CSV table of C-alpha atoms in Angstrom, one decimal:
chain,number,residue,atom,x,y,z
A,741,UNK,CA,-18.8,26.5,-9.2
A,742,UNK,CA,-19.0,25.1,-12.5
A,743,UNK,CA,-19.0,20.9,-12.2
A,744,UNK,CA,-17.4,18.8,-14.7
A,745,UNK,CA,-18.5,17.0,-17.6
A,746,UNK,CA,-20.0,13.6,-16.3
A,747,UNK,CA,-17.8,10.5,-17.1
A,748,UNK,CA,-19.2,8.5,-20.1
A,749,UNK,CA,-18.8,5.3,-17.7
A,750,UNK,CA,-19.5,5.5,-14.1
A,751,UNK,CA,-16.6,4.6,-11.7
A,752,UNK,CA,-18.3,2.0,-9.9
A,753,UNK,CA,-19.6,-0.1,-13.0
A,754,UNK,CA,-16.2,0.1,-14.3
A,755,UNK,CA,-14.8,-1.4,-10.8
A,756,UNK,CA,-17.3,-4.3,-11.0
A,757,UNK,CA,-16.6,-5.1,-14.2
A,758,UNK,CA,-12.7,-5.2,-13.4
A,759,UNK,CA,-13.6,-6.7,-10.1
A,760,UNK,CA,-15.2,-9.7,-12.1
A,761,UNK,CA,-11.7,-10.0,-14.3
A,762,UNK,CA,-9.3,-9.6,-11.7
A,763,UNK,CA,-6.9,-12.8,-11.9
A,764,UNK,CA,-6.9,-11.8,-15.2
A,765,UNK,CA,-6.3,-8.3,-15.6
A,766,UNK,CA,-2.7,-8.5,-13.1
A,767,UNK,CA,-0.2,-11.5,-13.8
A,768,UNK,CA,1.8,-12.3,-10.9
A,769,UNK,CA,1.1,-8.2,-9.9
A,770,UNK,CA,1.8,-7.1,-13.0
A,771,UNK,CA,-0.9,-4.9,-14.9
A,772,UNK,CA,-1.1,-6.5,-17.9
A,773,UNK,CA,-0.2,-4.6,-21.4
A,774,UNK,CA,-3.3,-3.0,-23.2
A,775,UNK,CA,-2.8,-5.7,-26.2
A,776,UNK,CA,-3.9,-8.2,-24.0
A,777,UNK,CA,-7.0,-10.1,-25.0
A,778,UNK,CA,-8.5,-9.1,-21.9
A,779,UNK,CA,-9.2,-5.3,-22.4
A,780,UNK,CA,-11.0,-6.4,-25.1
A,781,UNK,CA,-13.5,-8.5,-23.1
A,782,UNK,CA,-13.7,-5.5,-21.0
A,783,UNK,CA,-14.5,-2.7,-23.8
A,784,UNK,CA,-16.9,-5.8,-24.7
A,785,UNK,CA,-18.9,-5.5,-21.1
A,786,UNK,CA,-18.8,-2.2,-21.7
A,787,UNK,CA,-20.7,-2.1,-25.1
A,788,UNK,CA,-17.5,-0.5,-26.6
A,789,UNK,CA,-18.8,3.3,-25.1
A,790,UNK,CA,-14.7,4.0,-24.6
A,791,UNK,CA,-10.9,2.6,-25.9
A,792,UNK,CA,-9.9,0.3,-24.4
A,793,UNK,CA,-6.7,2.2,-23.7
A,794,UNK,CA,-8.4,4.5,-22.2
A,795,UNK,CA,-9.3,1.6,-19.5
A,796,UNK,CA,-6.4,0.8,-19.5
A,797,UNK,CA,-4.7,4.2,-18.6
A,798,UNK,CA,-7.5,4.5,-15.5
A,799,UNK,CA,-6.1,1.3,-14.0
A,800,UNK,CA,-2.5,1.8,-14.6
A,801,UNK,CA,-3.1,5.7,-13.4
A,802,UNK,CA,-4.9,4.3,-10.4
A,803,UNK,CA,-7.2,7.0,-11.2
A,804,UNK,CA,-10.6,6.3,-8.2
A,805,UNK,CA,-8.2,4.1,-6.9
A,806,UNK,CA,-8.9,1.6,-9.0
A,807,UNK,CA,-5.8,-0.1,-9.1
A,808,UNK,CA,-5.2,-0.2,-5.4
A,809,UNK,CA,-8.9,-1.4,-4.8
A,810,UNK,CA,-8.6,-4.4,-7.1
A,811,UNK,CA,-4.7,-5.5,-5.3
A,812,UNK,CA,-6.7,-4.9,-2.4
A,813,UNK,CA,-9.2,-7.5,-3.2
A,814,UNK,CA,-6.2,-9.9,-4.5
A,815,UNK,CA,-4.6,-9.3,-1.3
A,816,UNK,CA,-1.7,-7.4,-2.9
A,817,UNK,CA,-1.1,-4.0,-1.0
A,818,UNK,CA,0.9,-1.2,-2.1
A,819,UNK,CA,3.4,-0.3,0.2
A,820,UNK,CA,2.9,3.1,2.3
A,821,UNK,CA,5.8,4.8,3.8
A,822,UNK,CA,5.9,5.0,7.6
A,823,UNK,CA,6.9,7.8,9.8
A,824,UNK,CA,8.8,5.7,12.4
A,825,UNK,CA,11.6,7.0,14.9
A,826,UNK,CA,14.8,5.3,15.2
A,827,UNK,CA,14.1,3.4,18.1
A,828,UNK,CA,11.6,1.3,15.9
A,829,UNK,CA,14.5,0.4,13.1
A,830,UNK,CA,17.4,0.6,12.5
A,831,UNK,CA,19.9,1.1,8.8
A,832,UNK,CA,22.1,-1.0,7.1
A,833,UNK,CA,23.8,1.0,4.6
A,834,UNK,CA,25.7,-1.5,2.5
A,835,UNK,CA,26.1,-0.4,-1.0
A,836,UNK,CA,26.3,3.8,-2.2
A,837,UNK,CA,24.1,6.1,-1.0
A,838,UNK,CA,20.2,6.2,-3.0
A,839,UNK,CA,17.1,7.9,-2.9
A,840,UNK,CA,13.6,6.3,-3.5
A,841,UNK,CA,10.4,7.9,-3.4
A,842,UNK,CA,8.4,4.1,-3.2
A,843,UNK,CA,4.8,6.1,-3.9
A,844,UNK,CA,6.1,6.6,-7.2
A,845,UNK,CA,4.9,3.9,-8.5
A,846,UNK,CA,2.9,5.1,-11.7
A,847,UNK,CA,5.7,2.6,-14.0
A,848,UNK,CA,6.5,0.3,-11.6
A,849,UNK,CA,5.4,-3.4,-11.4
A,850,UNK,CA,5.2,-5.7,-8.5
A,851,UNK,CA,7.3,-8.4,-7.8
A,852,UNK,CA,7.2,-11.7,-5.8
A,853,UNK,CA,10.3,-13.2,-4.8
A,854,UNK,CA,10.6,-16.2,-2.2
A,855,UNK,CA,14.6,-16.5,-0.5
A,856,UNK,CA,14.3,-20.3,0.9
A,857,UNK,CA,14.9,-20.8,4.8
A,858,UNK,CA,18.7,-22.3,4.3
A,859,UNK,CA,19.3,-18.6,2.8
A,860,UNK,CA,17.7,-16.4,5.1
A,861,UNK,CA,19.0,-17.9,7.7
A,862,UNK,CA,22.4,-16.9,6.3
A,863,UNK,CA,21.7,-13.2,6.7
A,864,UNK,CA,19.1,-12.9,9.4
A,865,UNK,CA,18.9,-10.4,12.0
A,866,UNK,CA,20.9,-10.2,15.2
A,867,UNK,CA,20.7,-7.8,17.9
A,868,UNK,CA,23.4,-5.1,18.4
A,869,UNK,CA,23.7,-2.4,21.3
A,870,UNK,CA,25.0,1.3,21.1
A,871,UNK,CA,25.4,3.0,23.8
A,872,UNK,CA,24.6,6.8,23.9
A,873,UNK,CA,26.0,8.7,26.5
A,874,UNK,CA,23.9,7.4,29.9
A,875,UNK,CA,21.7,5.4,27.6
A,876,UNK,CA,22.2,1.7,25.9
A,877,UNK,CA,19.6,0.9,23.0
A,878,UNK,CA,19.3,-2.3,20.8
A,879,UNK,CA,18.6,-2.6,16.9
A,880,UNK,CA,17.6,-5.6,14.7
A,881,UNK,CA,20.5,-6.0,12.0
A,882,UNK,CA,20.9,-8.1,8.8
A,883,UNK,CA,24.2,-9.7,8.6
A,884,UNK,CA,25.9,-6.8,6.3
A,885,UNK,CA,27.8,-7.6,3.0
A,886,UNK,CA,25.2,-10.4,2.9
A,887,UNK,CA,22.0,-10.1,2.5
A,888,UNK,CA,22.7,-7.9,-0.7
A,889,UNK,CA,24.0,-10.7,-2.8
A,890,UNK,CA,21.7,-13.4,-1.5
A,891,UNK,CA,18.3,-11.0,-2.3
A,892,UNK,CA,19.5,-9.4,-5.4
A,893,UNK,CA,21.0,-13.0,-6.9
A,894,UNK,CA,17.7,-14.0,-6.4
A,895,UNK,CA,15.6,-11.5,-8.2
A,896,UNK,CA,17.5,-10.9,-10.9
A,897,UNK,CA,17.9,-14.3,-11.8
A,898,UNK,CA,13.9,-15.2,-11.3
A,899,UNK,CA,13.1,-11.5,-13.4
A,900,UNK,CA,16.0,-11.5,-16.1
A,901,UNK,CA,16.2,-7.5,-15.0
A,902,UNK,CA,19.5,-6.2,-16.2
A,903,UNK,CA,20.3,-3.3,-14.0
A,904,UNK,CA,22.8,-2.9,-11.6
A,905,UNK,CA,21.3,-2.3,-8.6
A,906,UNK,CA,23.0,-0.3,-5.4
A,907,UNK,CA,21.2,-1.0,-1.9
A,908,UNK,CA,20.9,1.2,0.7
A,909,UNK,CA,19.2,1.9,3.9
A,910,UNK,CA,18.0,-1.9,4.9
A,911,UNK,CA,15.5,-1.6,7.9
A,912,UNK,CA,14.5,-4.0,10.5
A,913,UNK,CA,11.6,-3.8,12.8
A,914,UNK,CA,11.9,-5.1,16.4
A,915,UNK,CA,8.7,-4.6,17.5
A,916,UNK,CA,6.1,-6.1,14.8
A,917,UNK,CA,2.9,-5.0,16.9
A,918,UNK,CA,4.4,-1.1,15.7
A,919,UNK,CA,5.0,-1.6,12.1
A,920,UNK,CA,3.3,-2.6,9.0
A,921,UNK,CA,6.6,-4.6,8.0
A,922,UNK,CA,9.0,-7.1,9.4
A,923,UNK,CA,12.0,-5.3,7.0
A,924,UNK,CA,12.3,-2.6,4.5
A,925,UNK,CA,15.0,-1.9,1.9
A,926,UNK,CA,15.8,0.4,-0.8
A,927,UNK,CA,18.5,0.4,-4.1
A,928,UNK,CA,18.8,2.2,-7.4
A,929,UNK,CA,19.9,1.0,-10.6
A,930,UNK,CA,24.0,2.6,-11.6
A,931,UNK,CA,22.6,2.5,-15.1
A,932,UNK,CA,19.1,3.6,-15.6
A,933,UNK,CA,18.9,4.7,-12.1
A,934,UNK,CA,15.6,3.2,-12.0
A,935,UNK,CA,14.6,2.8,-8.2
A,936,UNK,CA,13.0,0.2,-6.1
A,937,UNK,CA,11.2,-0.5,-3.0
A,938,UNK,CA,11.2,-3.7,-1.4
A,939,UNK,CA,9.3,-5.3,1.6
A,940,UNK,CA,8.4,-8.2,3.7
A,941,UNK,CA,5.4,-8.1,5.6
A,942,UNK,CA,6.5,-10.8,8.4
A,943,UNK,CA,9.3,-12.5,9.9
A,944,UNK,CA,9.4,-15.7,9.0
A,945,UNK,CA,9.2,-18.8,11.4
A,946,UNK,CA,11.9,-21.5,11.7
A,947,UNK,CA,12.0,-23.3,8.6
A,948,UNK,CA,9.9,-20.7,6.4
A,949,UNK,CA,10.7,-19.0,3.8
A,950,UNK,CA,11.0,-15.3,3.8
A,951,UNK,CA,8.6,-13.8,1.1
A,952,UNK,CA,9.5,-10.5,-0.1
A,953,UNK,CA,7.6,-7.7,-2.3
A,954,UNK,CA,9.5,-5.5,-4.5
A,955,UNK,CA,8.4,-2.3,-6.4
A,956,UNK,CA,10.3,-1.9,-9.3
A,957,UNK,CA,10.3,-1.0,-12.9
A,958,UNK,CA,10.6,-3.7,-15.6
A,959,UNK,CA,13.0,-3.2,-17.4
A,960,UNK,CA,14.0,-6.9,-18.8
A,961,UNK,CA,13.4,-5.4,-22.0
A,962,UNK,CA,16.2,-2.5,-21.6
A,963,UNK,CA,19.3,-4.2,-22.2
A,964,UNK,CA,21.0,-1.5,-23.9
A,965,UNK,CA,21.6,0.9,-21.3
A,966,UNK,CA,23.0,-1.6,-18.7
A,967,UNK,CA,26.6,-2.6,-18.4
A,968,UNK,CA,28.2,-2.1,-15.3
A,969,UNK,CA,29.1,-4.6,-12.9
A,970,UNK,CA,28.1,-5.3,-9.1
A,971,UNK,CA,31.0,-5.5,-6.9
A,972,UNK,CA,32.2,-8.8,-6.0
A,973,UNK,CA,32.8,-8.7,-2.1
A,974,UNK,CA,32.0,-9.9,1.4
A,975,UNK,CA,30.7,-13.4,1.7
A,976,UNK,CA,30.3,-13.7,-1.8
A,977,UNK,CA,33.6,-13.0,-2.3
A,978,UNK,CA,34.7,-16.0,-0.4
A,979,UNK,CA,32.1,-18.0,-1.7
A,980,UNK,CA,33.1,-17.7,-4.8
A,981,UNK,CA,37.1,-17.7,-4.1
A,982,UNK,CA,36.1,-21.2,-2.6
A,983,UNK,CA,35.1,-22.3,-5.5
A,984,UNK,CA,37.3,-21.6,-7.8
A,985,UNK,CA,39.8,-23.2,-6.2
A,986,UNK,CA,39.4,-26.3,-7.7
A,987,UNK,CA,37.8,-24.7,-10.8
A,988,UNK,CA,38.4,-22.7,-13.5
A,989,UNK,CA,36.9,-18.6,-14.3
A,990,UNK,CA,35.7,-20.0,-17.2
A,991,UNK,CA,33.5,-22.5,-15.9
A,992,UNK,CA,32.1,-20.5,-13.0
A,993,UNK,CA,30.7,-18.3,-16.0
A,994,UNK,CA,29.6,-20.7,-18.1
A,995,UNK,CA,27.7,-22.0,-14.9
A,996,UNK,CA,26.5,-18.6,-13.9
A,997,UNK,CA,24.9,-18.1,-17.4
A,998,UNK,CA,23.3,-21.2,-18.0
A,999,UNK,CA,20.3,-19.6,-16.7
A,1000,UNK,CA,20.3,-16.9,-19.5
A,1001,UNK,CA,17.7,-16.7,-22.0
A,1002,UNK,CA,18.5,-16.0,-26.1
A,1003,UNK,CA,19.2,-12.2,-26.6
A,1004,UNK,CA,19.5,-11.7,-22.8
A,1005,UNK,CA,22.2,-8.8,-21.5
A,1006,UNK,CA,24.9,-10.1,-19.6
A,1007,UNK,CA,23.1,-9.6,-16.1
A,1008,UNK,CA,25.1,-7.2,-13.4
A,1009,UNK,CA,26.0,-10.1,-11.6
A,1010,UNK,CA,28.3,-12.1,-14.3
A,1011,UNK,CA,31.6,-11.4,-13.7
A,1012,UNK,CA,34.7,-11.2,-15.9
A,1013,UNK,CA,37.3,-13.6,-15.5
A,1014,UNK,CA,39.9,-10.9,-14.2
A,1015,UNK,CA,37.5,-10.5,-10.9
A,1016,UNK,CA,36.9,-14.2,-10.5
A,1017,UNK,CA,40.9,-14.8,-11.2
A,1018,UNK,CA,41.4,-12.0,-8.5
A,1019,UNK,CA,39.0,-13.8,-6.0
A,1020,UNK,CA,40.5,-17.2,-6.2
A,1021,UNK,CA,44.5,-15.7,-5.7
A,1022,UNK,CA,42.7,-13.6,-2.5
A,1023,UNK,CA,41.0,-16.5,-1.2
A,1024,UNK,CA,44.2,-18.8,-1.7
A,1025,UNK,CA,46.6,-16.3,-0.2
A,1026,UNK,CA,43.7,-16.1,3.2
A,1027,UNK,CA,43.5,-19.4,3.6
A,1028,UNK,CA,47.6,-20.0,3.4
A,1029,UNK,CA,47.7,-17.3,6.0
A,1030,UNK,CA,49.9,-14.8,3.3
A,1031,UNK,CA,49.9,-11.8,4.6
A,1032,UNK,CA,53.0,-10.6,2.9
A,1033,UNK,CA,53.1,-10.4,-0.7
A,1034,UNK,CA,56.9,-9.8,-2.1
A,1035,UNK,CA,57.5,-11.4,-5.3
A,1036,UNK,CA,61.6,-11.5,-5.4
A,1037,UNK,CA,61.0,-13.3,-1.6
A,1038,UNK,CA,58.3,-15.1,-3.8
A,1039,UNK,CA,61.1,-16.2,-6.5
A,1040,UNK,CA,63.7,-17.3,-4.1
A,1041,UNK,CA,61.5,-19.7,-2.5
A,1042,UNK,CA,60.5,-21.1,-5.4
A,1043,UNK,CA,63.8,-21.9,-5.9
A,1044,UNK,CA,64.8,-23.2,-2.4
A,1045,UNK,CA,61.2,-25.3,-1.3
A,1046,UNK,CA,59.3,-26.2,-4.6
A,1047,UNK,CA,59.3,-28.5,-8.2
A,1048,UNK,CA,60.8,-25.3,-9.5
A,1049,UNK,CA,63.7,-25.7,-7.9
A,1050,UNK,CA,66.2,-27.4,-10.5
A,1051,UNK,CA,64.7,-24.9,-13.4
A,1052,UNK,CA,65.7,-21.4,-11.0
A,1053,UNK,CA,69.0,-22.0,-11.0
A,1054,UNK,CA,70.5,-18.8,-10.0
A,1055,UNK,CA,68.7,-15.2,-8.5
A,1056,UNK,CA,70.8,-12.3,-7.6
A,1057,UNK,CA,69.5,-11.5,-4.2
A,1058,UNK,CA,69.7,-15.0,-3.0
A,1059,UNK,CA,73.0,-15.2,-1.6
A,1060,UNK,CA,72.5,-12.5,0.4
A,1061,UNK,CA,69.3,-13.6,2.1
């Protein structure tokens, strides 16, 4: 057949050039935008024979791999998905359910992300055993309601993102000789409904941190379309309910935003005083041992066992209890 029209630049000088400009062509993983002062070097080495957006499409396109050779040589790598059984992992479905195609990743940027050792070790796996019928098998878990909060705090406070991310389907491998990665996850955005990816390629030894990769679309520029809230719940719940105990709603906001930069959405993870409010009374009643929650049996005991009790002087049901 017919063969196409010869590429003004050949692949391969292309790739040396970029190869040569590598630290600064990616920041941090990130591909960065064609008004940088770097594709103009490039056109430069190329005696201006294309745009420079047009170099800048090839890498971002990945198009003769490009992209993935040059990560390769930075010792970034793309994640690939696996086709392991479910005696290899195992699923932690904490948040709604999501579905992520990671080798979509023509928008998507990389990021780095580092949860220190006194964290991880807050959620790290544990082994659990199912039986099945005749049979007992073990999986690697991550303490669940946990390691959301701890990972996505994390990230969205290093990355400013403002989307409202749902996880789902957290893996664990067991046996590290028969997988790529030490854990997998996966969450979508309730907003945008941008999706990410996210991996760590090792467990981490006693007193390490856990380094984690995450494939995800920037959208720190997007403020506009974000505005719901994560759920306050599980440990975080407490830990916050804790706190507030000798503080006020107010404060634990103005805390929780001190990190926020001029213009920035309120992030997914700010919550409004009513939750915070609600979290406190929840944590107070659990660590009083309330169970029961009546407020005219509420009333009279103000009235029989408390400073109140010159100001109540008189409550219909009282006599009778």
């Amino acid at each position: 057949g017919k063969r196409g029209r010869k590429p003004i630049i050949d692949p391969d000088t292309l790739f040396d050039i970029l190869k040569g400009k590598k630290e600064h062509i990616f920041d941090n993983g990130h591909l960065r935008p064609p008004s940088h002062e770097i594709w103009d070097d490039i056109i430069k080495e190329l005696n201006y024979a294309v745009p420079k957006k047009t170099v800048y499409i090839s890498v971002l396109q990945d198009r003769n791999n490009i992209k993935s050779k040059l990560l390769n040589v930075l010792g970034i790598e793309l994640p690939v998905l696996e086709d392991n059984s479910e005696s290899e992992n195992t699923k932690n479905t904490t948040d709604e359910d999501c579905s992520t195609d990671v080798n979509d990743v023509g928008e998507k940027s990389l990021f780095k992300l580092t949860i220190p050792y006194k964290d991880y070790i807050e959620f790290e796996p544990f082994t659990v055993f199912y039986k099945d019928n005749k049979t007992c098998r073990s999986y690697d878990v991550l303490k669940q309601n946990t390691w959301v909060d701890i990972i996505n705090d994390a990230f969205l406070m290093k990355y400013k993102l403002p989307c409202n991310f749902i996880y789902k389907s957290c893996k664990v491998r067991k046996d590290s000789s028969r997988s790529t990665y030490f854990l997998t996850f996966k969450a979508k955005c309730k907003d945008c409904y941008s999706e990410i990816f996210g991996w760590s390629n090792k467990k981490p030894s006693k007193g390490e941190a856990l380094e984690l990769n995450i494939l995800a679309k920037d959208t720190s520029k997007d403020n506009e379309s974000h505005n719901s809230k994560r759920p306050l719940r599980g440990t975080k719940r407490d830990i916050v309910g804790n706190m507030l105990l000798k503080d006020l709603a107010s404060n634990w906001r103005r805390n929780a935003a001190s990190t926020m930069e001029f213009g920035q959405t309120s992030p997914a993870n700010l919550y409004n005083n009513d939750i915070l409010r609600k979290s406190k009374q929840q944590y107070n009643d659990k660590t009083l041992g309330i169970t029961i929650k009546n407020p005219i049996d509420s009333l009279v005991e103000l009235k029989r066992n408390s400073t109140f009790a010159g100001s109540l002087h008189n409550i219909g049901i009282d006599p009778f209890l």
